Short mmCIF file of C-alpha atoms in Angstrom, two decimals:
data_model
loop_
_atom_site.label_atom_id
_atom_site.label_comp_id
_atom_site.label_asym_id
_atom_site.label_seq_id
_atom_site.Cartn_x
_atom_site.Cartn_y
_atom_site.Cartn_z
CA MET A 213 159.07 95.74 81.52
CA THR A 214 155.57 97.10 80.89
CA LYS A 215 154.76 100.62 82.05
CA LYS A 216 151.29 101.71 83.08
CA ILE A 217 150.04 104.83 81.31
CA LEU A 218 147.08 106.95 82.35
CA LEU A 219 145.80 108.76 79.29
CA ILE A 220 143.46 111.63 80.09
CA SER A 221 141.48 112.95 77.19
CA TYR A 222 138.38 115.10 76.97
CA HIS A 223 137.51 113.73 73.55
CA PHE A 224 137.41 110.02 72.69
CA PRO A 225 135.33 107.72 70.48
CA PRO A 226 132.60 106.98 69.85
CA GLN A 227 132.57 110.77 69.50
CA ASN A 228 133.08 111.18 65.79
CA ILE A 229 135.38 114.27 65.56
CA ILE A 230 139.04 114.46 64.61
CA ALA A 231 140.01 115.58 68.16
CA ALA A 232 138.88 112.10 69.35
CA PHE A 233 140.87 110.17 66.79
CA ARG A 234 144.30 111.30 68.10
CA PRO A 235 143.99 109.96 71.70
CA TYR A 236 142.19 106.90 70.28
CA SER A 237 145.28 106.11 68.15
CA PHE A 238 147.49 106.45 71.25
CA ALA A 239 145.24 104.02 73.15
CA GLN A 240 145.24 101.56 70.26
CA HIS A 241 148.91 101.53 69.48
CA LEU A 242 151.00 102.47 72.57
CA GLY A 243 150.23 99.03 73.98
CA LYS A 244 152.34 97.44 71.20
CA HIS A 245 155.41 99.00 72.83
CA HIS A 246 155.38 97.83 76.38
CA LEU A 247 152.92 100.45 77.53
CA GLU A 248 149.63 99.45 79.24
CA VAL A 249 147.08 102.17 78.65
CA THR A 250 144.07 103.22 80.72
CA VAL A 251 142.01 106.02 79.20
CA VAL A 252 140.02 108.50 81.33
CA THR A 253 137.39 110.37 79.32
CA HIS A 254 133.67 111.22 79.26
CA MET A 255 130.55 109.41 78.07
CA TRP A 256 130.06 110.33 74.45
CA ASP A 257 128.12 109.15 71.49
CA GLN A 258 128.53 110.09 67.76
CA LYS A 259 125.67 112.62 67.82
CA ASN A 260 126.07 114.30 71.21
CA SER A 261 129.13 116.45 71.43
CA LYS A 262 128.02 117.67 74.87
CA GLY A 263 128.33 114.32 76.55
CA LEU A 264 125.67 111.96 77.87
CA LEU A 265 125.05 113.48 81.37
CA GLU A 266 121.50 112.09 81.56
CA ASP A 267 122.66 108.48 80.81
CA ALA A 268 125.50 108.37 83.39
CA PRO A 269 125.02 106.07 86.28
CA THR A 270 124.64 107.68 89.69
CA ASN A 271 126.67 105.24 91.75
CA PRO A 272 129.41 105.08 90.80
CA PRO A 273 129.46 108.04 88.39
CA TYR A 274 131.61 106.32 85.87
CA LEU A 275 131.74 103.28 83.48
CA VAL A 276 134.59 100.89 82.85
CA GLU A 277 135.11 99.36 79.41
CA GLU A 278 137.65 96.69 78.57
CA GLN A 279 138.73 97.25 74.96
CA ASP A 280 141.14 95.26 72.83
CA GLY A 281 144.52 96.19 74.33
CA TYR A 282 143.44 99.01 76.65
CA ARG A 283 140.84 100.06 79.22
CA VAL A 284 138.46 103.07 79.06
CA ILE A 285 136.97 104.77 82.17
CA ARG A 286 134.12 107.06 81.25
CA VAL A 287 133.44 109.72 83.90
CA LYS A 288 130.12 111.60 84.28
CA ARG A 289 130.45 115.37 83.72
CA THR A 290 128.86 116.94 86.67
CA PRO A 291 127.55 120.54 86.29
CA GLN A 292 129.67 123.14 88.21
CA PHE A 293 128.30 126.43 89.59
CA MET A 294 130.86 128.76 87.90
CA GLN A 295 130.37 127.30 84.37
CA SER A 296 126.63 127.27 84.77
CA THR A 297 126.63 130.84 86.01
CA HIS A 298 128.85 131.94 83.17
CA ARG A 299 126.36 130.37 80.64
CA PHE A 300 123.38 131.84 82.48
CA PHE A 301 124.61 135.45 82.01
CA ASN A 302 124.99 135.12 78.16
CA ALA A 303 122.51 137.97 77.87
CA ALA A 304 124.36 140.14 80.42
CA PRO A 305 127.82 140.82 78.92
CA PRO A 306 129.20 142.86 81.84
CA VAL A 307 128.45 140.11 84.37
CA ARG A 308 129.69 137.40 82.01
CA LYS A 309 132.91 139.38 81.47
CA ALA A 310 133.47 139.74 85.18
CA ILE A 311 133.08 135.95 85.64
CA THR A 312 135.50 135.34 82.72
CA TYR A 313 138.08 137.59 84.32
CA ARG A 314 137.75 135.85 87.59
CA MET A 315 138.06 132.44 86.04
CA ASN A 316 141.06 133.51 83.95
CA ALA A 317 142.83 134.91 87.00
CA ARG A 318 142.50 131.53 88.61
CA GLY A 319 144.00 129.82 85.48
CA HIS A 320 140.71 128.63 83.90
CA PHE A 321 140.86 129.80 80.25
CA HIS A 322 138.54 127.35 78.56
CA ILE A 323 135.45 127.92 80.72
CA HIS A 324 133.32 125.57 78.68
CA THR A 325 135.45 122.67 79.87
CA TYR A 326 135.32 123.61 83.61
CA ASN A 327 132.67 120.90 84.30
CA SER A 328 134.95 118.35 82.73
CA TYR A 329 138.01 119.51 84.60
CA ARG A 330 136.28 119.32 88.01
CA SER A 331 134.63 115.95 87.28
CA ILE A 332 137.78 114.30 86.02
CA LYS A 333 139.86 115.71 88.85
CA SER A 334 137.39 114.52 91.52
CA PHE A 335 137.42 110.97 89.96
CA LEU A 336 141.26 110.96 89.76
CA TRP A 337 141.76 112.01 93.31
CA GLU A 338 139.84 108.87 94.39
CA HIS A 339 141.09 106.56 91.64
CA LEU A 340 144.78 107.37 92.17
CA THR A 341 144.65 106.51 95.90
CA THR A 342 144.23 102.86 95.02
CA THR A 343 145.69 102.54 91.55
CA THR A 344 149.25 103.36 90.52
CA TYR A 345 150.61 104.46 87.12
CA ASP A 346 154.09 105.10 85.81
CA LEU A 347 153.10 108.07 83.64
CA VAL A 348 150.20 110.45 82.97
CA LEU A 349 149.64 111.49 79.32
CA THR A 350 147.11 114.17 78.74
CA SER A 351 145.68 115.06 75.31
CA PHE A 352 143.30 117.98 74.68
CA ALA A 353 143.35 121.76 74.71
CA PRO A 354 146.61 123.05 76.21
CA PHE A 355 145.29 124.73 79.31
CA TYR A 356 143.18 121.76 80.38
CA SER A 357 145.81 119.20 79.68
CA ALA A 358 148.73 120.98 81.22
CA ARG A 359 146.90 121.93 84.38
CA ILE A 360 145.40 118.56 85.26
CA ALA A 361 148.64 116.72 84.48
CA TYR A 362 150.60 119.13 86.74
CA GLU A 363 148.10 118.86 89.54
CA VAL A 364 148.22 115.03 89.44
CA HIS A 365 151.97 115.18 89.51
CA GLU A 366 151.95 117.51 92.54
CA LYS A 367 149.48 115.37 94.43
CA PHE A 368 150.63 111.90 93.54
CA GLY A 369 154.15 112.35 92.17
CA ILE A 370 153.46 110.70 88.83
CA PRO A 371 155.68 111.86 85.86
CA TYR A 372 153.70 113.44 83.07
CA VAL A 373 153.70 114.28 79.38
CA VAL A 374 151.31 116.77 77.72
CA ASP A 375 150.00 116.46 74.18
CA PHE A 376 149.32 119.98 73.06
CA ARG A 377 147.93 119.04 69.69
CA ASP A 378 147.48 122.76 68.83
CA MET A 379 149.33 125.74 70.35
CA HIS A 380 147.52 127.76 73.02
CA ASP A 381 147.41 130.44 70.27
CA ASN A 382 148.57 129.30 66.85
CA ARG A 383 149.24 132.88 65.73
CA LEU A 384 152.26 132.89 68.06
CA ALA A 385 154.13 130.64 65.70
CA ALA A 386 154.31 133.42 63.06
CA ASP A 387 157.43 135.60 63.22
CA ASP A 388 155.47 138.72 62.26
CA PHE A 389 152.56 138.35 64.71
CA VAL A 390 152.16 141.42 66.93
CA PRO A 391 149.40 141.07 69.49
CA ALA A 392 147.30 144.10 70.49
CA PRO A 393 148.07 145.48 74.00
CA LYS A 394 145.03 143.73 75.50
CA GLU A 395 145.92 140.48 73.76
CA LYS A 396 149.48 140.76 74.91
CA LYS A 397 148.37 140.88 78.56
CA TYR A 398 146.18 137.83 78.11
CA ILE A 399 148.94 135.87 76.39
CA ALA A 400 151.31 136.80 79.23
CA LEU A 401 148.89 135.51 81.76
CA THR A 402 148.26 132.27 80.00
CA GLU A 403 151.97 131.65 79.49
CA LYS A 404 152.64 132.39 83.13
CA TYR A 405 150.35 129.54 84.07
CA LEU A 406 151.50 127.23 81.32
CA GLN A 407 155.21 127.69 82.31
CA GLN A 408 154.22 126.73 85.89
CA TRP A 409 152.15 123.71 84.79
CA LEU A 410 154.88 122.44 82.43
CA SER A 411 157.81 123.14 84.78
CA LYS A 412 158.01 119.50 85.84
CA ALA A 413 156.84 117.76 82.60
CA LEU A 414 159.15 115.22 81.01
CA PHE A 415 158.33 116.79 77.68
CA ILE A 416 155.40 117.93 75.57
CA VAL A 417 154.34 117.04 72.03
CA SER A 418 152.57 118.96 69.34
CA THR A 419 151.40 118.16 65.79
CA SER A 420 154.07 120.14 63.83
CA SER A 421 157.68 120.91 64.24
CA VAL A 422 156.93 124.65 63.85
CA TRP A 423 154.56 124.54 66.84
CA ALA A 424 156.79 122.27 68.91
CA ASN A 425 159.78 124.68 68.40
CA ALA A 426 157.65 127.73 69.25
CA LEU A 427 156.28 126.04 72.38
CA ALA A 428 159.74 125.06 73.52
CA GLN A 429 160.98 128.55 73.11
CA ARG A 430 158.00 130.31 74.73
CA LEU A 431 157.28 127.89 77.57
CA HIS A 432 160.86 126.68 78.31
CA VAL A 433 160.02 123.00 78.00
CA LYS A 434 161.30 120.07 75.88
CA ALA A 435 159.01 119.61 72.90
CA HIS A 436 158.70 117.06 70.14
CA ARG A 437 156.69 116.59 67.00
CA ILE A 438 154.01 113.89 66.83
CA THR A 439 151.82 114.60 63.89
CA ASN A 440 148.36 113.53 63.27
CA GLY A 441 148.00 110.79 60.71
CA TYR A 442 145.84 108.28 58.93
CA GLU A 443 144.56 104.88 60.17
CA LEU A 444 145.78 102.36 57.64
CA PRO A 445 143.05 99.71 58.38
CA LEU A 446 140.37 102.22 57.36
CA PHE A 447 141.68 102.12 53.78
CA GLU A 448 142.41 98.40 53.52
CA GLY A 449 139.87 96.80 51.28
CA ILE A 450 138.72 100.02 49.68
CA GLU A 451 139.15 99.57 45.93
CA LYS A 452 139.20 102.45 43.50
CA GLN A 453 136.02 102.47 41.43
CA PRO A 454 136.31 103.61 37.80
CA GLN A 455 134.83 107.00 37.14
CA GLN A 456 133.40 108.50 33.96
CA HIS A 457 134.97 111.94 34.74
CA PHE A 458 138.42 113.14 35.60
CA THR A 459 137.51 113.84 39.25
CA ILE A 460 139.08 116.44 41.47
CA ALA A 461 137.78 116.18 45.04
CA HIS A 462 138.00 118.11 48.30
CA ILE A 463 136.62 116.30 51.38
CA GLY A 464 135.74 118.12 54.57
CA THR A 465 135.39 121.69 55.92
CA LEU A 466 136.68 124.75 54.18
CA TYR A 467 137.17 128.14 55.81
CA GLU A 468 136.97 131.55 54.34
CA LYS A 469 140.61 132.27 55.23
CA GLN A 470 141.67 129.43 52.92
CA ASP A 471 142.34 131.11 49.56
CA LEU A 472 140.48 129.34 46.72
CA ARG A 473 141.36 131.88 44.03
CA PRO A 474 144.40 130.09 42.54
CA PHE A 475 142.40 126.94 42.30
CA ILE A 476 139.23 128.41 40.82
CA GLY A 477 141.28 130.51 38.35
CA GLY A 478 143.28 127.46 37.35
CA VAL A 479 140.11 125.46 36.68
CA GLN A 480 138.75 128.34 34.53
CA GLN A 481 141.95 128.35 32.47
CA PHE A 482 141.97 124.56 32.11
CA ILE A 483 138.40 124.61 30.80
CA GLN A 484 139.25 127.34 28.28
CA GLN A 485 142.14 125.16 27.09
CA HIS A 486 140.07 121.97 27.08
CA PRO A 487 136.49 123.00 26.03
CA GLU A 488 135.54 119.35 25.40
CA HIS A 489 136.79 118.24 28.83
CA ARG A 490 135.32 115.48 30.98
CA MET A 491 136.29 116.94 34.33
CA LYS A 492 134.25 117.15 37.56
CA VAL A 493 135.16 119.15 40.72
CA SER A 494 133.54 117.69 43.83
CA PHE A 495 133.44 119.33 47.23
CA ILE A 496 132.13 116.87 49.79
CA GLY A 497 131.30 117.35 53.43
CA LEU A 498 130.85 121.07 53.49
CA LYS A 499 129.16 122.57 56.55
CA PRO A 500 125.95 124.42 55.81
CA ASN A 501 127.40 127.74 56.99
CA ASN A 502 130.10 127.66 54.35
CA ARG A 503 128.47 125.64 51.54
CA ASP A 504 126.60 128.67 50.19
CA TYR A 505 129.86 130.68 50.27
CA ILE A 506 131.75 128.03 48.25
CA LEU A 507 128.84 127.71 45.78
CA SER A 508 128.79 131.44 45.26
CA LEU A 509 132.52 131.42 44.33
CA PHE A 510 132.12 128.75 41.70
CA GLU A 511 128.90 130.28 40.39
CA ALA A 512 130.62 133.70 40.02
CA ALA A 513 133.41 131.92 38.10
CA GLY A 514 130.94 130.30 35.71
CA LEU A 515 132.02 126.81 36.76
CA MET A 516 128.64 125.31 37.89
CA ASP A 517 128.57 122.93 34.98
CA CYS A 518 131.51 120.97 36.34
CA PHE A 519 131.02 121.57 40.09
CA GLU A 520 129.14 119.65 42.73
CA ALA A 521 128.89 120.09 46.51
CA SER A 522 127.40 118.03 49.27
CA ASP A 523 126.83 118.09 53.00
CA ARG A 524 128.67 115.78 55.35
CA VAL A 525 128.45 112.05 54.44
CA PRO A 526 129.16 108.95 56.56
CA ARG A 527 132.84 108.31 57.12
CA GLU A 528 132.86 105.08 55.17
CA GLU A 529 131.32 106.89 52.08
CA ALA A 530 133.79 109.74 52.46
CA LEU A 531 136.76 107.34 52.35
CA GLN A 532 135.44 105.68 49.21
CA LEU A 533 134.99 109.09 47.56
CA LEU A 534 138.61 109.90 48.50
CA LYS A 535 139.82 106.66 46.94
CA ASN A 536 137.76 107.23 43.78
CA ALA A 537 139.15 110.67 43.08
CA ASP A 538 141.92 111.22 40.56
CA VAL A 539 143.20 114.34 42.23
CA LEU A 540 142.64 115.51 45.81
CA PHE A 541 142.71 119.25 46.31
CA TYR A 542 143.79 121.06 49.42
CA PRO A 543 144.16 124.86 49.83
CA ALA A 544 147.04 125.29 52.40
CA TRP A 545 146.83 127.88 55.09
CA THR A 546 148.96 130.92 54.16
CA THR A 547 148.01 133.08 57.12
CA THR A 548 149.40 130.80 59.88
CA ARG A 549 152.52 128.68 60.29
CA GLY A 550 152.78 125.02 61.31
CA THR A 551 149.15 124.16 60.32
CA TYR A 552 148.39 120.74 58.96
CA SER A 553 144.87 119.59 58.42
CA GLY A 554 143.81 116.09 59.56
CA LYS A 555 142.46 115.46 56.04
CA ILE A 556 145.89 115.83 54.40
CA PHE A 557 147.08 112.64 56.03
CA GLU A 558 144.00 110.75 54.80
CA TYR A 559 144.77 112.21 51.36
CA LEU A 560 148.21 110.59 51.64
CA ALA A 561 146.69 107.21 52.53
CA THR A 562 144.73 107.07 49.22
CA ARG A 563 147.90 107.11 47.16
CA ASN A 564 146.13 109.58 44.85
CA ASN A 565 147.77 112.71 43.41
CA ILE A 566 147.34 115.74 45.65
CA LEU A 567 147.18 119.33 44.41
CA ILE A 568 148.17 122.00 46.92
CA ALA A 569 147.04 125.50 45.86
CA PRO A 570 148.09 127.91 47.20
CA ASN A 571 151.36 126.72 48.72
CA ASP A 572 152.03 127.51 52.33
CA LYS A 573 155.80 127.51 51.95
CA ASP A 574 155.73 125.72 55.24
CA VAL A 575 154.87 122.29 56.63
CA ILE A 576 152.53 121.27 53.74
CA GLU A 577 155.24 122.15 51.13
CA GLU A 578 157.74 120.01 53.17
CA LEU A 579 155.18 117.16 53.39
CA MET A 580 154.73 117.07 49.62
CA ALA A 581 158.49 117.27 49.10
CA THR A 582 159.27 114.39 51.38
CA THR A 583 156.39 112.08 50.36
CA ARG A 584 156.27 113.14 46.66
CA ALA A 585 152.56 112.53 46.92
CA GLY A 586 151.54 115.75 45.30
CA VAL A 587 152.34 119.10 43.67
CA VAL A 588 152.18 122.62 44.98
CA ALA A 589 150.98 125.52 42.84
CA ASN A 590 151.03 129.21 43.61
CA SER A 591 149.03 130.65 40.77
CA ALA A 592 146.10 129.90 38.48
CA GLU A 593 148.57 129.33 35.60
CA GLU A 594 150.44 126.63 37.63
CA VAL A 595 147.13 124.99 38.61
CA ALA A 596 145.98 124.88 34.97
CA GLN A 597 149.24 123.54 33.73
CA GLN A 598 149.31 120.72 36.31
CA LEU A 599 145.68 119.82 35.69
CA GLY A 600 146.39 119.72 32.01
CA THR A 601 149.29 117.27 32.57
CA TRP A 602 147.28 114.92 34.78
CA TYR A 603 144.24 115.18 32.49
CA ALA A 604 146.31 114.03 29.45
CA GLN A 605 147.62 111.10 31.47
CA TRP A 606 144.09 110.25 32.59
CA GLN A 607 142.83 110.28 29.02
CA ALA A 608 145.65 107.90 28.01
CA GLY A 609 144.72 105.63 30.95
CA GLN A 610 148.09 106.15 32.66
CA LEU A 611 147.72 108.69 35.47
CA HIS A 612 151.18 108.81 36.98
CA TYR A 613 151.74 108.78 40.76
CA GLU A 614 155.19 109.23 42.36
CA GLY A 615 154.39 108.95 46.08
CA ILE A 616 157.03 107.22 48.23
CA ASP A 617 155.37 104.44 50.26
CA GLU A 618 158.03 104.47 53.03
CA GLN A 619 157.66 108.21 53.57
CA ILE A 620 153.82 108.02 53.47
CA THR A 621 153.74 105.20 55.95
CA TYR A 622 155.76 107.39 58.38
CA TYR A 623 152.57 109.52 58.81
CA SER A 624 150.28 106.67 59.76
CA ARG A 625 148.84 107.02 63.24
CA GLU A 626 150.43 103.68 64.17
CA HIS A 627 153.93 104.92 63.32
CA GLN A 628 153.35 108.33 65.06
CA ALA A 629 152.21 106.36 68.24
CA GLN A 630 155.41 104.28 67.89
CA LEU A 631 157.46 107.51 67.92
CA LEU A 632 155.64 108.70 71.03
CA ALA A 633 156.14 105.33 72.70
CA SER A 634 159.85 105.56 72.07
CA LEU A 635 159.96 109.01 73.64
CA ILE A 636 158.06 107.82 76.70
CA ASN A 637 160.12 104.65 77.18
CA ASN A 638 163.35 106.55 76.92
CA ALA A 639 162.13 109.17 79.41
CA LEU A 640 161.08 106.48 81.95
CA THR A 641 164.32 104.51 81.61
#
């Protein structure tokens, strides 16, 4: 028997950010498993991350779209006094801080989403008086998702599941994290509310087992892992184009806390060992605020002859560049636990060799071990040695790849949605 699912998500396509792709995959794929999905979100376009308030109809203040296999209801975000006041006092920190404290005390911790919370809630209170659902699934920032799901349950008695995606504070997954006294009070307050809002949840999901386990322990709730993933259809029909250089590519944003020293040092050693090399290192899709920083690192290392960088490119072009690369580079996070990057799953989809440097000794190491799609390196010497091995194979026209298709397919968004559907169907049985 088909169950009706109400999926509430702040982000959703056509908004072109990774936070929109996760709920989109749920909407696309849950329907294949006896779940009829209706999405409630906002009016977005690809270029306007703030929503299209000015284009929203006035009566009714929402739009309904019938998509292939699911329905989308787009709700106008109506400005709210408290959020507008908080923004107005940007130049008056004491007043802004007082408003923040007041909002936090009332359980509103992401003040920039208060307009959304009030607008969605107002719509739901009307919508749910005439439309019934078997389950509410919320997917966004933890405070927003947990609160609105709980309040719907209290008002209308609908069972609910919360997709945390990230933790409420990812640092809490680390065994050695010790918050400052002020932070400790804030964390205690947020977890007091979260425990209340999740007290009647069927379960929650998060994107890594480390985070799911930490959330279960801290918030006293059943938690499961549903990772991010890749959309297989995006890669179908993309053929690898021959390149004149042995190409190492990184696609997407980099952050200063990601340690590039082992990789840069390894490239230096490789070039010293192969002075007549035909290698190119390409960093694509860098944001302007970190592009100069990355360029400065490679310039200081004397690697500008083999290095190129670019701003963001259209998604279709980025996927082709991923496919064309011989090696895909990813510097794993070593300062936090449980952290995947959305790009690592698209790396898997290309069936290209992946170089992880440095190693996180955590979820990325486990991912490489189970899929055998790449190699982890902890030092410049290990990076240089692995690049030398792959380069020799490339020169011989036989670049080896040992990825296990079955394990890689496990991390497709379609399969992860299937796992979520199984959890939901079992919980509703």
